PDB file of C-alpha atoms and ligand atoms in Angstrom:
ATOM      1  CA  MET P 600     -25.824 147.843  30.570  1.00 98.00           C
ATOM      2  CA  LYS P 601     -27.446 146.446  34.017  1.00 98.00           C
ATOM      3  CA  VAL P 602     -29.385 143.418  34.422  1.00 98.00           C
ATOM      4  CA  ASP P 603     -30.406 142.112  37.393  1.00 98.00           C
ATOM      5  CA  ILE P 604     -32.348 138.084  36.916  1.00 98.00           C
ATOM      6  CA  VAL P 605     -34.913 136.851  39.169  1.00 98.00           C
ATOM      7  CA  THR P 606     -34.863 133.372  38.984  1.00 98.00           C
ATOM      8  CA  LEU P 607     -35.730 130.251  41.705  1.00 96.00           C
ATOM      9  CA  PHE P 608     -32.690 128.687  40.940  1.00 96.00           C
ATOM     10  CA  PRO P 609     -29.625 131.527  40.712  1.00 98.00           C
ATOM     11  CA  GLU P 610     -27.212 129.150  40.289  1.00 97.00           C
ATOM     12  CA  MET P 611     -27.859 127.533  37.894  1.00 97.00           C
ATOM     13  CA  LEU P 612     -26.639 130.554  35.853  1.00 98.00           C
ATOM     14  CA  SER P 613     -23.551 131.571  37.405  1.00 96.00           C
ATOM     15  CA  GLY P 614     -21.519 129.145  35.957  1.00 97.00           C
ATOM     16  CA  PRO P 615     -22.464 129.882  32.464  1.00 97.00           C
ATOM     17  CA  LEU P 616     -22.229 133.802  33.396  1.00 97.00           C
ATOM     18  CA  ASP P 617     -18.445 133.466  34.528  1.00 97.00           C
ATOM     19  CA  GLU P 618     -17.646 131.734  30.972  1.00 96.00           C
ATOM     20  CA  SER P 619     -15.482 133.146  27.895  1.00 96.00           C
ATOM     21  CA  ILE P 620     -17.548 136.374  26.402  1.00 96.00           C
ATOM     22  CA  LEU P 621     -19.085 137.252  29.241  1.00 97.00           C
ATOM     23  CA  LYS P 622     -17.045 137.071  31.595  1.00 97.00           C
ATOM     24  CA  ARG P 623     -14.248 138.999  29.684  1.00 97.00           C
ATOM     25  CA  ALA P 624     -17.337 141.305  29.835  1.00 98.00           C
ATOM     26  CA  ARG P 625     -18.564 141.903  32.752  1.00 98.00           C
ATOM     27  CA  GLU P 626     -14.565 142.099  34.372  1.00 98.00           C
ATOM     28  CA  LYS P 627     -13.993 145.402  31.661  1.00 98.00           C
ATOM     29  CA  GLY P 628     -17.877 146.849  33.376  1.00 98.00           C
ATOM     30  CA  LEU P 629     -18.985 146.080  29.847  1.00 98.00           C
ATOM     31  CA  VAL P 630     -22.270 144.404  31.135  1.00 98.00           C
ATOM     32  CA  GLU P 631     -23.103 144.078  35.088  1.00 98.00           C
ATOM     33  CA  ILE P 632     -25.544 141.118  35.708  1.00 98.00           C
ATOM     34  CA  ARG P 633     -26.812 140.360  38.962  1.00 98.00           C
ATOM     35  CA  LEU P 634     -28.876 136.785  39.813  1.00 98.00           C
ATOM     36  CA  HIS P 635     -31.521 137.502  42.392  1.00 98.00           C
ATOM     37  CA  GLY P 636     -33.757 134.112  44.150  1.00 98.00           C
ATOM     38  CA  LEU P 637     -37.374 134.817  43.764  1.00 98.00           C
ATOM     39  CA  ARG P 638     -37.677 133.618  47.999  1.00 97.00           C
ATOM     40  CA  ASP P 639     -35.781 135.966  48.657  1.00 98.00           C
ATOM     41  CA  PHE P 640     -38.327 138.367  47.923  1.00 98.00           C
ATOM     42  CA  THR P 641     -41.157 136.832  49.861  1.00 98.00           C
ATOM     43  CA  ARG P 642     -42.117 137.923  53.031  1.00 97.00           C
ATOM     44  CA  ASP P 643     -43.966 135.112  55.075  1.00 96.00           C
ATOM     45  CA  LYS P 644     -42.446 132.242  56.875  1.00 97.00           C
ATOM     46  CA  HIS P 645     -42.680 129.346  54.430  1.00 97.00           C
ATOM     47  CA  LYS P 646     -40.949 131.818  51.394  1.00 97.00           C
ATOM     48  CA  MET P 647     -43.572 130.662  49.687  1.00 97.00           C
ATOM     49  CA  VAL P 648     -43.674 131.412  45.698  1.00 97.00           C
ATOM     50  CA  ASP P 649     -46.438 129.489  44.058  1.00 96.00           C
ATOM     51  CA  ASP P 650     -49.747 127.915  45.147  1.00 96.00           C
ATOM     52  CA  ARG P 651     -51.877 125.781  43.189  1.00 96.00           C
ATOM     53  CA  PRO P 652     -54.631 127.441  40.411  1.00 96.00           C
ATOM     54  CA  PHE P 653     -57.687 128.543  40.529  1.00 97.00           C
ATOM     55  CA  GLY P 654     -60.524 126.795  38.854  1.00 97.00           C
ATOM     56  CA  GLY P 655     -58.600 123.982  39.232  1.00 97.00           C
ATOM     57  CA  GLY P 656     -55.970 121.797  36.803  1.00 94.00           C
ATOM     58  CA  PRO P 657     -52.203 120.825  37.075  1.00 92.00           C
ATOM     59  CA  GLY P 658     -48.879 122.186  38.567  1.00 93.00           C
ATOM     60  CA  MET P 659     -48.451 125.645  40.303  1.00 95.00           C
ATOM     61  CA  VAL P 660     -48.783 128.663  39.491  1.00 96.00           C
ATOM     62  CA  ILE P 661     -45.703 131.601  40.590  1.00 97.00           C
ATOM     63  CA  LYS P 662     -47.337 134.341  43.112  1.00 97.00           C
ATOM     64  CA  PRO P 663     -47.647 137.663  42.126  1.00 98.00           C
ATOM     65  CA  GLU P 664     -46.944 139.558  45.734  1.00 98.00           C
ATOM     66  CA  PRO P 665     -43.384 138.141  45.297  1.00 98.00           C
ATOM     67  CA  VAL P 666     -42.490 139.480  41.828  1.00 98.00           C
ATOM     68  CA  PHE P 667     -44.208 142.663  41.933  1.00 98.00           C
ATOM     69  CA  GLU P 668     -41.752 142.929  45.691  1.00 98.00           C
ATOM     70  CA  ALA P 669     -38.359 141.654  43.778  1.00 98.00           C
ATOM     71  CA  VAL P 670     -39.560 144.332  40.502  1.00 98.00           C
ATOM     72  CA  GLU P 671     -40.584 146.659  42.826  1.00 98.00           C
ATOM     73  CA  THR P 672     -37.339 146.473  44.606  1.00 98.00           C
ATOM     74  CA  LEU P 673     -35.261 146.430  41.316  1.00 98.00           C
ATOM     75  CA  ARG P 674     -37.137 148.875  38.767  1.00 98.00           C
ATOM     76  CA  GLU P 675     -34.628 152.408  38.317  1.00 97.00           C
ATOM     77  CA  ASN P 676     -36.687 155.064  35.786  1.00 95.00           C
ATOM     78  CA  ASP P 677     -35.546 153.446  32.741  1.00 96.00           C
ATOM     79  CA  SER P 678     -35.616 149.739  33.477  1.00 98.00           C
ATOM     80  CA  ARG P 679     -37.067 147.035  30.853  1.00 98.00           C
ATOM     81  CA  VAL P 680     -39.035 144.073  32.549  1.00 98.00           C
ATOM     82  CA  LEU P 681     -38.903 141.130  30.435  1.00 98.00           C
ATOM     83  CA  MET P 682     -40.783 138.043  30.951  1.00 98.00           C
ATOM     84  CA  MET P 683     -38.816 134.357  29.542  1.00 98.00           C
ATOM     85  CA  THR P 684     -42.506 131.852  29.141  1.00 97.00           C
ATOM     86  CA  PRO P 685     -43.550 129.604  26.502  1.00 96.00           C
ATOM     87  CA  SER P 686     -46.763 131.340  26.086  1.00 95.00           C
ATOM     88  CA  GLY P 687     -44.841 134.697  25.213  1.00 96.00           C
ATOM     89  CA  LYS P 688     -43.330 136.384  21.142  1.00 98.00           C
ATOM     90  CA  SER P 689     -40.534 134.111  19.599  1.00 98.00           C
ATOM     91  CA  PHE P 690     -37.468 135.955  20.812  1.00 98.00           C
ATOM     92  CA  THR P 691     -34.955 137.006  17.313  1.00 97.00           C
ATOM     93  CA  GLN P 692     -32.111 138.741  16.629  1.00 96.00           C
ATOM     94  CA  GLY P 693     -34.071 141.352  16.454  1.00 96.00           C
ATOM     95  CA  GLU P 694     -35.858 141.865  19.711  1.00 98.00           C
ATOM     96  CA  ALA P 695     -32.103 141.231  20.389  1.00 98.00           C
ATOM     97  CA  ARG P 696     -31.287 144.453  18.508  1.00 97.00           C
ATOM     98  CA  LYS P 697     -33.759 146.581  20.277  1.00 98.00           C
ATOM     99  CA  LEU P 698     -32.857 145.454  23.724  1.00 98.00           C
ATOM    100  CA  SER P 699     -28.926 145.795  23.609  1.00 98.00           C
ATOM    101  CA  PHE P 700     -29.847 149.410  23.450  1.00 98.00           C
ATOM    102  CA  VAL P 701     -31.776 149.729  27.379  1.00 98.00           C
ATOM    103  CA  SER P 702     -29.710 150.681  30.076  1.00 98.00           C
ATOM    104  CA  HIS P 703     -31.722 148.425  32.978  1.00 98.00           C
ATOM    105  CA  LEU P 704     -33.806 145.085  32.426  1.00 98.00           C
ATOM    106  CA  ILE P 705     -35.362 143.122  34.545  1.00 99.00           C
ATOM    107  CA  VAL P 706     -35.965 139.731  33.540  1.00 98.00           C
ATOM    108  CA  LEU P 707     -38.433 137.377  35.043  1.00 98.00           C
ATOM    109  CA  CYS P 708     -37.496 133.695  35.131  1.00 97.00           C
ATOM    110  CA  GLY P 709     -40.954 131.201  34.968  1.00 89.00           C
ATOM    111  CA  ASN P 710     -41.690 128.175  36.797  1.00 84.00           C
ATOM    112  CA  TYR P 711     -44.164 125.072  37.363  1.00 74.00           C
ATOM    113  CA  GLU P 712     -47.796 126.489  35.137  1.00 81.00           C
ATOM    114  CA  GLY P 713     -46.104 129.912  34.544  1.00 91.00           C
ATOM    115  CA  PHE P 714     -47.735 132.776  36.616  1.00 96.00           C
ATOM    116  CA  ASP P 715     -50.640 134.398  37.760  1.00 97.00           C
ATOM    117  CA  GLU P 716     -51.404 136.797  34.711  1.00 97.00           C
ATOM    118  CA  ARG P 717     -51.541 139.770  36.751  1.00 98.00           C
ATOM    119  CA  ILE P 718     -48.063 140.486  36.962  1.00 98.00           C
ATOM    120  CA  ARG P 719     -47.709 139.518  33.008  1.00 97.00           C
ATOM    121  CA  SER P 720     -50.697 142.621  32.305  1.00 97.00           C
ATOM    122  CA  THR P 721     -49.578 145.165  35.113  1.00 97.00           C
ATOM    123  CA  LEU P 722     -45.418 144.743  35.460  1.00 98.00           C
ATOM    124  CA  VAL P 723     -43.842 143.620  32.220  1.00 98.00           C
ATOM    125  CA  ASP P 724     -43.053 145.509  28.734  1.00 98.00           C
ATOM    126  CA  GLU P 725     -42.261 141.446  27.059  1.00 98.00           C
ATOM    127  CA  VAL P 726     -43.069 138.341  27.363  1.00 98.00           C
ATOM    128  CA  TYR P 727     -40.479 136.237  25.271  1.00 98.00           C
ATOM    129  CA  SER P 728     -40.426 132.299  24.274  1.00 97.00           C
ATOM    130  CA  ILE P 729     -36.764 131.394  23.184  1.00 98.00           C
ATOM    131  CA  GLY P 730     -38.438 128.421  21.234  1.00 97.00           C
ATOM    132  CA  ASP P 731     -41.236 126.060  20.312  1.00 96.00           C
ATOM    133  CA  TYR P 732     -40.748 123.576  23.434  1.00 96.00           C
ATOM    134  CA  VAL P 733     -41.002 123.719  27.176  1.00 95.00           C
ATOM    135  CA  LEU P 734     -37.899 123.993  28.883  1.00 96.00           C
ATOM    136  CA  THR P 735     -38.235 123.080  33.370  1.00 95.00           C
ATOM    137  CA  ASN P 736     -38.072 126.698  33.719  1.00 95.00           C
ATOM    138  CA  GLY P 737     -36.817 129.479  32.713  1.00 97.00           C
ATOM    139  CA  ALA P 738     -33.269 130.440  33.444  1.00 98.00           C
ATOM    140  CA  LEU P 739     -32.011 128.984  31.174  1.00 98.00           C
ATOM    141  CA  ALA P 740     -34.606 130.811  28.331  1.00 98.00           C
ATOM    142  CA  ALA P 741     -32.807 134.170  30.414  1.00 98.00           C
ATOM    143  CA  MET P 742     -29.801 133.209  29.910  1.00 98.00           C
ATOM    144  CA  VAL P 743     -29.800 132.513  25.797  1.00 98.00           C
ATOM    145  CA  VAL P 744     -31.218 136.806  25.994  1.00 98.00           C
ATOM    146  CA  VAL P 745     -28.864 137.922  28.685  1.00 98.00           C
ATOM    147  CA  ASP P 746     -25.846 135.883  26.180  1.00 98.00           C
ATOM    148  CA  CYS P 747     -27.320 137.045  22.220  1.00 98.00           C
ATOM    149  CA  VAL P 748     -27.956 140.664  23.353  1.00 98.00           C
ATOM    150  CA  SER P 749     -24.557 141.437  25.832  1.00 98.00           C
ATOM    151  CA  ARG P 750     -22.675 139.725  22.734  1.00 97.00           C
ATOM    152  CA  LEU P 751     -24.393 142.968  20.506  1.00 97.00           C
ATOM    153  CA  ILE P 752     -23.237 145.537  23.037  1.00 97.00           C
ATOM    154  CA  PRO P 753     -20.688 148.118  21.628  1.00 96.00           C
ATOM    155  CA  GLY P 754     -17.076 146.528  23.444  1.00 96.00           C
ATOM    156  CA  VAL P 755     -18.249 143.196  24.515  1.00 97.00           C
ATOM    157  CA  LEU P 756     -17.393 141.145  20.981  1.00 96.00           C
ATOM    158  CA  GLY P 757     -13.828 141.352  19.739  1.00 87.00           C
ATOM    159  CA  ASP P 758     -12.828 142.614  16.131  1.00 78.00           C
ATOM    160  CA  GLU P 759     -12.507 138.845  15.594  1.00 72.00           C
ATOM    161  CA  GLU P 760     -15.764 137.905  16.520  1.00 73.00           C
ATOM    162  CA  SER P 761     -17.842 140.286  15.213  1.00 75.00           C
ATOM    163  CA  ALA P 762     -21.241 140.775  15.029  1.00 77.00           C
ATOM    164  CA  THR P 763     -22.544 141.301  11.270  1.00 75.00           C
ATOM    165  CA  ASP P 764     -21.453 139.187   8.268  1.00 75.00           C
ATOM    166  CA  GLU P 765     -23.439 136.005  10.342  1.00 85.00           C
ATOM    167  CA  SER P 766     -26.971 134.281  10.649  1.00 86.00           C
ATOM    168  CA  PHE P 767     -29.944 136.566  10.963  1.00 90.00           C
ATOM    169  CA  SER P 768     -27.875 139.972   9.906  1.00 82.00           C
ATOM    170  CA  ASN P 769     -29.074 139.949   6.515  1.00 89.00           C
ATOM    171  CA  GLY P 770     -32.400 137.582   7.340  1.00 93.00           C
ATOM    172  CA  LEU P 771     -30.447 134.920   5.715  1.00 96.00           C
ATOM    173  CA  LEU P 772     -28.333 131.229   7.267  1.00 96.00           C
ATOM    174  CA  GLU P 773     -25.127 131.998   7.461  1.00 95.00           C
ATOM    175  CA  TYR P 774     -22.483 130.282   4.602  1.00 96.00           C
ATOM    176  CA  PRO P 775     -20.299 127.555   5.715  1.00 97.00           C
ATOM    177  CA  HIS P 776     -16.922 128.423   6.673  1.00 97.00           C
ATOM    178  CA  TYR P 777     -13.892 126.121   5.675  1.00 98.00           C
ATOM    179  CA  THR P 778     -10.067 126.219   7.411  1.00 98.00           C
ATOM    180  CA  ARG P 779      -7.374 124.188   6.883  1.00 97.00           C
ATOM    181  CA  PRO P 780      -6.269 121.555   5.613  1.00 98.00           C
ATOM    182  CA  ALA P 781      -7.477 122.092   2.508  1.00 98.00           C
ATOM    183  CA  ASP P 782      -8.242 118.235   1.386  1.00 98.00           C
ATOM    184  CA  PHE P 783      -9.198 116.534   4.891  1.00 98.00           C
ATOM    185  CA  ARG P 784      -9.339 112.799   4.405  1.00 98.00           C
ATOM    186  CA  GLY P 785     -10.672 113.167   0.870  1.00 98.00           C
ATOM    187  CA  MET P 786     -12.703 115.466   1.374  1.00 98.00           C
ATOM    188  CA  GLU P 787     -12.229 119.283  -0.926  1.00 98.00           C
ATOM    189  CA  VAL P 788     -12.250 123.360  -0.108  1.00 98.00           C
ATOM    190  CA  PRO P 789     -14.259 124.504  -2.831  1.00 98.00           C
ATOM    191  CA  GLU P 790     -12.399 126.308  -5.186  1.00 98.00           C
ATOM    192  CA  VAL P 791     -13.294 129.754  -5.423  1.00 98.00           C
ATOM    193  CA  LEU P 792     -12.722 130.156  -1.508  1.00 98.00           C
ATOM    194  CA  MET P 793      -9.148 129.422  -2.137  1.00 98.00           C
ATOM    195  CA  SER P 794      -8.925 131.569  -5.621  1.00 98.00           C
ATOM    196  CA  GLY P 795      -8.548 134.860  -3.461  1.00 98.00           C
ATOM    197  CA  HIS P 796     -11.140 136.774  -5.913  1.00 98.00           C
ATOM    198  CA  HIS P 797     -13.148 138.505  -3.432  1.00 98.00           C
ATOM    199  CA  ALA P 798     -16.651 139.420  -5.378  1.00 98.00           C
ATOM    200  CA  GLU P 799     -16.601 135.502  -6.833  1.00 98.00           C
ATOM    201  CA  ILE P 800     -15.553 134.854  -3.408  1.00 98.00           C
ATOM    202  CA  ALA P 801     -18.787 136.860  -1.941  1.00 98.00           C
ATOM    203  CA  LYS P 802     -20.948 136.121  -5.022  1.00 98.00           C
ATOM    204  CA  TRP P 803     -20.596 132.204  -3.668  1.00 98.00           C
ATOM    205  CA  ARG P 804     -21.198 133.173  -0.144  1.00 97.00           C
ATOM    206  CA  HIS P 805     -24.316 134.939  -0.959  1.00 97.00           C
ATOM    207  CA  GLU P 806     -25.751 131.498  -3.224  1.00 98.00           C
ATOM    208  CA  GLN P 807     -25.017 129.362  -0.165  1.00 98.00           C
ATOM    209  CA  SER P 808     -26.934 131.521   2.419  1.00 97.00           C
ATOM    210  CA  ILE P 809     -29.633 131.657  -0.007  1.00 97.00           C
ATOM    211  CA  GLU P 810     -29.225 127.782  -0.440  1.00 98.00           C
ATOM    212  CA  ARG P 811     -29.205 126.877   3.650  1.00 98.00           C
ATOM    213  CA  THR P 812     -31.712 129.312   4.439  1.00 97.00           C
ATOM    214  CA  ARG P 813     -34.149 127.298   1.525  1.00 98.00           C
ATOM    215  CA  ALA P 814     -33.735 123.822   2.623  1.00 98.00           C
ATOM    216  CA  HIS P 815     -33.961 124.851   6.495  1.00 98.00           C
ATOM    217  CA  ARG P 816     -35.950 127.300   7.496  1.00 97.00           C
ATOM    218  CA  PRO P 817     -38.680 128.111   4.254  1.00 97.00           C
ATOM    219  CA  ASP P 818     -40.297 131.091   6.513  1.00 96.00           C
ATOM    220  CA  LEU P 819     -37.125 132.647   6.451  1.00 96.00           C
ATOM    221  CA  MET P 820     -36.785 132.320   2.661  1.00 97.00           C
ATOM    222  CA  ALA P 821     -40.154 134.040   2.245  1.00 97.00           C
ATOM    223  CA  ARG P 822     -39.950 136.497   4.694  1.00 96.00           C
ATOM    224  CA  TRP P 823     -36.373 137.675   2.787  1.00 96.00           C
ATOM    225  CA  ASN P 824     -38.054 137.358  -0.997  1.00 96.00           C
ATOM    226  CA  GLU P 825     -40.433 139.561   0.626  1.00 95.00           C
ATOM    227  CA  LYS P 826     -37.847 141.813   1.560  1.00 90.00           C
ATOM    228  CA  GLN P 827     -36.097 142.114  -1.969  1.00 86.00           C
ATOM    229  CA  PRO P 828     -36.687 145.298  -4.437  1.00 74.00           C
ATOM    230  CA  ASP P 829     -37.363 144.164  -7.441  1.00 62.00           C
ATOM    231  CA  PHE P 830     -39.998 140.832  -5.633  1.00 52.00           C
ATOM    232  CA  LYS P 831     -43.838 142.469  -6.306  1.00 48.00           C
ATOM    233  CA  GLN P 832     -42.628 143.254  -9.974  1.00 46.00           C
ATOM    234  CA  ASN P 833     -40.605 139.531 -10.795  1.00 47.00           C
ATOM    235  CA  ARG P 834     -43.951 138.178  -8.974  1.00 45.00           C
ATOM    236  CA  ASN P 835     -46.627 140.369 -11.037  1.00 41.00           C
ATOM    237  CA  GLN P 836     -44.497 139.235 -14.751  1.00 41.00           C
ATOM    238  CA  GLY P 837     -44.171 135.336 -13.383  1.00 37.00           C
ATOM    239  CA  VAL P 838     -40.799 135.197 -12.927  1.00 34.00           C
TER     240      VAL P 838
HETATM  241  N1  ADE U 962     -39.771 128.274  29.847  1.00 62.42           N
HETATM  242  C1  ADE U 962     -39.509 126.859  29.892  1.00 62.42           C
HETATM  243  N2  ADE U 962     -39.872 126.897  28.215  1.00 62.42           N
HETATM  244  C2  ADE U 962     -39.688 128.099  28.499  1.00 62.42           C
HETATM  245  C3  ADE U 962     -39.598 128.672  26.339  1.00 62.42           C
HETATM  246  N3  ADE U 962     -39.555 127.792  25.247  1.00 62.42           N
HETATM  247  N4  ADE U 962     -39.042 130.157  26.062  1.00 62.42           N
HETATM  248  C4  ADE U 962     -39.130 130.730  27.182  1.00 62.42           C
HETATM  249  N5  ADE U 962     -39.117 130.383  29.037  1.00 62.42           N
HETATM  250  C5  ADE U 962     -39.548 129.578  29.009  1.00 62.42           C
END
């Protein structure tokens, strides 16, 4: 996969791209990630990327010219263009999975009050928010998306880091983990995990996943309940 990230602050991302699993993936050639400064796509002598909003109000708006120039320069036949902004749809593990099949991503990072709407309406395939909060700019949000998608590309995670049995992979939060020592300051590991009884361990983990999801993410729990094959029937019977 190839990824081009267009941002006002490319240096913010060079550190995270050069560490750990992403660093290894890039060295192996599994992902090719390039950072671009939005100002490099301006043509005026002041390298202006933003201007005041029509209609008034606070803040500045990213101008269409440099963004169109960036996308038209970087676009290939099979590119998908993503825009990062808090006013986008929620970025989820499901969206990450879909994007992991795309061969080229162009990720546009916002700043100030956001982008001129003509960028969103004509250039962009997906508009994503990484959560219901506002960051100082979209670079970190782009990094979250790129990190999340990259680890789903075959070969990026080693066997030890598998992406199959983790939070969201089955619509539930992940169960608790324990490692040695079995007794740490009087806090003991649940017996079942040391029993060697695989079916019992799987059952305990599933129950723990459900309990954790119910406690922390009632929204996920409701969706998971809806998806269970016998849910409708049970509901009709008042169970
Ligand atoms: N830019 C600022 N905040 C953001 C968010 N929550 N998601 C995506 N881009 C952003």
